[in-house]
Coordinates of C-alpha atoms and ligand atoms in Angstrom, one line a residue:
M284 CA 97.7 104.5 86.1
I285 CA 95.7 103.1 83.1
Q286 CA 93.3 105.2 81.1
F287 CA 91.3 104.2 78.0
Y288 CA 89.4 106.9 76.1
H289 CA 87.0 105.8 73.5
V290 CA 89.2 102.9 72.4
Q291 CA 88.3 100.9 69.4
K292 CA 90.1 97.8 68.1
R293 CA 89.2 96.4 64.8
Y294 CA 91.4 93.5 63.7
P295 CA 92.5 93.3 60.0
N296 CA 89.8 90.7 59.4
G297 CA 87.1 93.3 60.2
C298 CA 86.4 91.9 63.7
D299 CA 85.5 94.7 66.1
A300 CA 87.1 93.3 69.3
L301 CA 86.6 96.6 71.3
T302 CA 84.2 99.4 70.7
D303 CA 84.3 102.8 72.4
V304 CA 85.9 101.6 75.6
T305 CA 86.5 104.3 78.2
L306 CA 87.8 103.3 81.6
R307 CA 90.3 104.2 84.3
V308 CA 92.3 102.0 86.7
R309 CA 94.1 103.9 89.5
E310 CA 97.5 103.2 90.9
G311 CA 97.4 100.4 93.4
E312 CA 94.0 99.1 92.4
F313 CA 93.0 95.4 92.0
V314 CA 90.5 95.0 89.1
F315 CA 88.8 92.0 87.5
L316 CA 88.2 92.2 83.8
T317 CA 85.4 89.8 83.0
G318 CA 83.0 88.8 80.2
P319 CA 82.3 85.8 78.0
S320 CA 84.6 84.3 75.5
G321 CA 85.3 86.7 72.7
A322 CA 84.2 89.7 74.8
G323 CA 87.6 91.4 74.2
K324 CA 89.4 90.8 77.5
S325 CA 92.7 89.6 76.0
T326 CA 92.5 92.2 73.3
L327 CA 92.4 94.9 76.0
L328 CA 95.4 93.4 77.7
R329 CA 97.3 93.1 74.4
L330 CA 96.6 96.8 73.7
L331 CA 98.2 97.7 77.1
L332 CA 101.3 95.7 76.2
V333 CA 101.3 97.2 72.7
M334 CA 101.1 93.7 71.3
E335 CA 98.3 95.3 69.3
R336 CA 97.6 98.9 68.5
A337 CA 94.2 100.6 69.0
S338 CA 92.4 101.5 65.8
D339 CA 91.0 104.6 67.4
G340 CA 91.0 106.3 70.8
Q341 CA 93.7 106.9 73.3
I342 CA 95.4 104.7 75.9
L343 CA 97.5 106.3 78.6
I344 CA 99.7 104.3 81.0
G345 CA 101.3 106.4 83.8
G346 CA 100.2 109.5 82.0
R347 CA 101.9 108.5 78.7
N348 CA 100.0 108.1 75.5
I349 CA 101.0 104.7 74.3
H350 CA 99.0 105.2 71.1
V351 CA 101.9 107.3 69.8
L352 CA 104.7 105.2 71.3
R353 CA 107.4 104.3 68.9
D354 CA 108.0 100.6 68.3
S355 CA 111.6 101.1 69.6
S356 CA 110.1 102.3 73.0
V357 CA 107.8 99.4 73.5
P358 CA 110.3 97.2 75.3
Y359 CA 110.8 99.9 77.9
L360 CA 107.1 100.1 78.5
R361 CA 106.9 96.4 78.9
R362 CA 109.5 96.4 81.6
N363 CA 107.1 98.2 83.8
I364 CA 104.3 95.7 83.1
G365 CA 104.5 92.1 84.3
V366 CA 102.4 89.7 82.4
V367 CA 101.0 86.3 83.3
F368 CA 99.6 84.2 80.5
Q369 CA 97.1 81.4 80.9
D370 CA 99.5 78.9 79.3
F371 CA 102.4 79.9 81.7
R372 CA 104.9 80.2 78.9
L373 CA 107.8 78.7 81.0
I374 CA 111.0 77.7 79.4
P375 CA 111.0 73.9 79.7
R376 CA 114.7 73.3 79.7
R377 CA 115.4 75.9 82.4
T378 CA 114.9 75.4 86.1
V379 CA 112.4 77.3 88.2
F380 CA 115.1 79.6 89.4
E381 CA 116.4 80.2 85.9
N382 CA 112.9 80.9 84.6
I383 CA 112.5 83.6 87.1
A384 CA 116.1 84.9 86.8
I385 CA 115.7 85.5 83.1
S386 CA 113.7 88.6 83.6
L387 CA 116.6 90.1 85.4
E388 CA 119.3 88.8 83.2
I389 CA 117.9 90.6 80.2
L390 CA 118.1 93.8 82.2
G391 CA 121.8 93.3 82.8
I392 CA 121.4 92.8 86.5
K393 CA 124.4 91.2 88.3
G394 CA 124.5 87.7 89.7
N395 CA 124.3 88.5 93.4
E396 CA 121.4 90.8 93.0
I397 CA 119.7 88.2 90.7
E398 CA 120.1 85.6 93.4
R399 CA 118.7 87.9 96.1
R400 CA 115.7 88.9 94.1
V401 CA 114.9 85.5 92.8
N402 CA 115.1 84.0 96.2
Q403 CA 112.8 86.7 97.5
M404 CA 110.3 85.9 94.8
L405 CA 110.6 82.1 95.4
E406 CA 109.8 82.8 99.0
A407 CA 106.9 85.1 98.2
T408 CA 105.4 82.4 95.9
R409 CA 106.3 79.5 98.2
L410 CA 108.5 77.9 95.7
L411 CA 111.9 77.8 97.5
N412 CA 111.9 74.0 97.6
R413 CA 111.2 73.8 93.9
A414 CA 113.9 76.2 92.8
Q415 CA 115.9 73.5 90.9
A416 CA 112.9 71.7 89.5
Y417 CA 112.0 71.9 85.8
P418 CA 108.6 73.2 84.7
G419 CA 107.6 69.7 83.4
D420 CA 108.0 68.4 87.0
L421 CA 105.6 71.0 88.5
S422 CA 101.9 71.0 89.2
G423 CA 99.7 73.4 87.3
G424 CA 99.5 75.7 90.4
E425 CA 103.2 75.6 90.8
Q426 CA 103.8 76.5 87.2
Q427 CA 101.4 79.4 87.5
R428 CA 103.3 80.6 90.6
V429 CA 106.5 80.5 88.7
A430 CA 104.9 82.5 85.9
I431 CA 103.8 85.1 88.5
A432 CA 107.2 85.2 90.1
R433 CA 108.8 85.8 86.7
A434 CA 106.3 88.6 85.9
L435 CA 107.1 90.3 89.2
V436 CA 110.8 89.8 89.8
N437 CA 111.7 93.0 88.0
E438 CA 109.2 94.9 90.2
P439 CA 106.8 96.2 87.6
A440 CA 104.3 98.9 88.5
I441 CA 101.5 96.9 86.8
L442 CA 100.7 93.2 86.7
L443 CA 98.4 91.9 84.0
A444 CA 97.1 88.4 84.3
D445 CA 95.1 86.8 81.4
E446 CA 93.0 83.9 82.7
P447 CA 95.6 83.0 85.4
T448 CA 93.3 80.4 86.9
G449 CA 92.1 79.0 83.6
N450 CA 93.8 75.6 83.9
L451 CA 93.5 75.2 87.6
D452 CA 91.0 73.6 89.9
P453 CA 88.9 75.8 92.3
E454 CA 91.2 75.3 95.3
L455 CA 94.3 76.3 93.3
S456 CA 92.4 79.2 91.6
H457 CA 91.8 80.7 95.0
E458 CA 95.4 80.3 95.9
I459 CA 96.5 82.2 92.8
I460 CA 94.0 85.0 93.3
E461 CA 95.1 85.3 96.9
L462 CA 98.7 85.5 95.8
L463 CA 97.8 88.2 93.4
L464 CA 95.9 90.0 96.2
S465 CA 99.0 89.8 98.4
I466 CA 101.0 91.3 95.6
N467 CA 98.5 94.1 95.2
R468 CA 98.6 94.8 98.9
K469 CA 102.3 95.7 98.4
G470 CA 101.3 98.4 95.9
T471 CA 101.3 96.7 92.4
T472 CA 98.3 97.6 90.3
V473 CA 96.8 94.3 89.2
V474 CA 94.4 93.6 86.4
V475 CA 93.0 90.0 86.1
A476 CA 91.1 88.9 83.0
T477 CA 88.9 86.0 83.8
H478 CA 85.6 84.5 82.6
D479 CA 85.2 82.8 86.0
T480 CA 82.3 84.6 87.4
A481 CA 82.2 82.6 90.6
L482 CA 85.7 83.7 91.4
V483 CA 84.9 87.3 90.5
D484 CA 81.8 87.2 92.8
H485 CA 83.7 85.6 95.6
Y486 CA 86.3 88.4 95.9
A487 CA 83.9 91.3 95.2
M488 CA 86.7 93.5 93.9
R489 CA 86.1 96.2 91.3
T490 CA 84.9 94.4 88.2
L491 CA 84.9 95.7 84.6
S492 CA 82.6 93.7 82.4
L493 CA 83.0 93.4 78.7
A494 CA 80.4 92.0 76.3
K495 CA 80.9 92.0 72.5
G496 CA 83.7 94.5 72.8
Q497 CA 81.8 97.0 74.9
L498 CA 82.3 97.9 78.5
I499 CA 78.8 97.1 79.9
E500 CA 79.5 97.5 83.6
D501 CA 82.0 99.0 86.0
R502 CA 81.1 97.5 89.4
P503 CA 83.0 99.0 92.3
K504 CA 84.4 96.7 95.0
S505 CA 81.9 95.9 97.7
A506 CA 82.5 96.2 101.4
R507 CA 83.1 92.5 101.5
A508 CA 86.2 93.1 99.3
E509 CA 87.9 95.0 102.1
K510 CA 88.8 91.9 104.0
F511 CA 90.7 90.5 101.0
L512 CA 92.3 93.9 100.3
S513 CA 93.4 94.2 103.9
G514 CA 94.5 90.6 104.1
S515 CA 92.4 90.0 107.2
H516 CA 90.6 87.0 105.8
S517 CA 91.9 83.4 106.4
D518 CA 93.8 83.3 103.2
R519 CA 95.3 80.2 101.8
G520 CA 97.8 81.5 99.3
A521 CA 98.9 84.9 100.7
T522 CA 102.5 84.8 101.7
E523 CA 102.4 87.3 104.5
R524 CA 100.1 89.0 106.9
Q525 CA 99.2 92.6 106.2
T526 CA 102.0 94.6 107.7
A527 CA 102.6 97.0 104.8
P528 CA 100.6 100.2 104.5
L529 CA 97.7 100.3 102.1
P530 CA 98.7 101.1 98.5
A531 CA 97.6 104.7 98.6
E532 CA 99.5 105.4 101.8
R533 CA 102.5 103.5 100.5
L534 CA 102.6 105.5 97.3
A535 CA 102.2 108.7 99.1
G536 CA 105.0 107.8 101.4
E537 CA 107.4 106.1 99.2
R538 CA 106.7 107.1 95.7
Q539 CA 109.8 108.5 93.9
T540 CA 109.3 112.0 92.6
G541 CA 110.7 111.7 89.0
P542 CA 110.1 109.5 86.1
I543 CA 112.4 106.6 85.3
A544 CA 115.2 108.1 83.1
V545 CA 115.2 105.5 80.4
P546 CA 117.6 106.3 77.6
G547 CA 115.9 106.8 74.3
S548 CA 112.4 106.3 75.6
G549 CA 111.7 109.8 76.9
G550 CA 110.8 108.1 80.2
I551 CA 107.8 105.8 79.9
L552 CA 106.3 105.6 83.3
P553 CA 106.4 107.5 86.5
L554 CA 108.4 105.6 89.0
V555 CA 106.3 103.7 91.4
G556 CA 107.9 102.5 94.6
S557 CA 108.7 98.9 94.3
P558 CA 106.5 96.4 96.1
F559 CA 109.4 94.2 96.9
S560 CA 112.4 96.4 97.5
S561 CA 113.3 100.0 97.7
A562 CA 115.6 99.8 94.7
P563 CA 113.8 100.6 91.4
V564 CA 114.7 98.8 88.3
R565 CA 116.7 101.0 86.0
P566 CA 117.0 99.2 82.6
T567 CA 120.6 99.4 81.4
Q568 CA 120.4 98.0 77.9
P569 CA 117.7 97.7 75.2
V570 CA 117.6 93.9 75.1
P571 CA 113.9 92.9 74.8
V572 CA 114.4 89.2 74.5
L573 CA 112.1 87.5 77.0
D574 CA 109.6 86.6 74.3
D575 CA 112.4 85.3 72.1
L576 CA 113.7 83.1 74.9
I577 CA 110.3 81.8 75.8
D578 CA 109.8 80.8 72.2
E579 CA 113.2 79.4 71.6
P580 CA 113.3 75.8 70.5
N581 CA 113.7 73.3 73.2
D582 CA 117.1 72.0 72.0
G583 CA 119.4 72.4 75.0
D584 CA 120.6 70.0 77.5
R585 CA 117.0 69.1 78.4
G586 CA 116.2 68.7 74.8
G587 CA 113.4 66.4 73.9
E588 CA 111.6 66.7 77.2
P589 CA 108.0 67.8 77.3
Ligands
ATP122 N1 94.3 88.3 66.0 C1 93.0 88.4 65.8 N2 92.5 88.6 64.6 C2 91.2 88.7 64.3 N3 90.3 88.6 65.3 C3 90.7 88.4 66.6 C4 92.1 88.3 66.9 N4 92.2 88.1 68.2 C5 90.9 88.1 68.7 N5 90.0 88.3 67.7 C6 88.6 88.4 67.9 O1 88.3 89.5 68.7 C7 87.3 89.2 69.6 C8 87.8 89.4 71.0 O2 88.7 88.4 71.3 P1 89.5 88.3 72.7 O3 90.5 87.2 72.5 O4 90.0 89.6 73.0 O5 88.4 87.8 73.6 P2 88.4 87.3 75.1 O6 87.4 88.0 75.9 O7 89.8 87.3 75.6 O8 87.9 85.8 74.9 P3 88.4 84.4 75.7 O9 87.6 84.4 77.0 O10 87.9 83.3 74.8 O11 89.8 84.5 75.9 C9 86.8 87.8 69.3 O12 85.7 87.9 68.4 C10 88.0 87.2 68.5 O13 87.6 86.3 67.6
MG123 MG1 91.2 85.8 76.2

């Protein structure tokens, strides 16, 4: 699903953020990306999102070489990758429902379908009773769950989370990781960047460790991780018991055969069966505006609020 071959990233200031990184993340895997501050975790995620381009090496997502991806095709790639940032990046003057719905609006999806999918995500993230609240009225954990719901509502094949527990206390951190695990159990490939080694050790999932831009360890998941992957532990945040097949079985059984036919993109990713519904997202118009909307000035009817 994700492959790095001898990837190097040197920023214009001469900083070598990544040096000769080679790694592979398979479809349906759950991977922690860890390492101290400045190790290159966020840079690696930014390369996957083509927010930055590698200086050397190759990066493949779903078999496609994103090194040679045209700028105009980047939005199509990003629709297959959900992202959760540490600072949540919610739109303050929009309700929880509207913050999640925005990912679907920009794809041109119709109202009834938006309502169905957003409600599904609200339920999955236990936010149904907060649907009409504004981000400023939510706890940190609730805000992070909204950010996760928004990242997942258009059913991406991959979820990247950059320090998703960075602002949360330990109890809420576990809740968020367990939510991400429950999402992974439904088939989404999940990569979580975190410097929280206690969290990483607790879950014992596969762990890629970076230090000074180099991949210094690729630790496979331990036997203990299986209980989290199977959902058989007494989880706090998981939204449902394990009833779905494991990712590999699910992908074998449900995976669509062809690539997404994305106009003008040449088809960016192989189509992975959606974790949340059987209907794949088929982008209808090239309107990559989520970032613009997140960054828009807070001058609407909730103007002036924090
Ligand atoms: N835009 C940039 N321009 C120049 N140097 C950068 C830029 N972004 C990051 N760096 C440098 O690249 C290195 C890796 O940074 P990165 O943000 O990827 O690390 P990180 O592992 O995510 O750290 P943290 O845990 O603090 O988030 C650091 O030395 C950082 O100073
Ligand atoms: Mg970082």
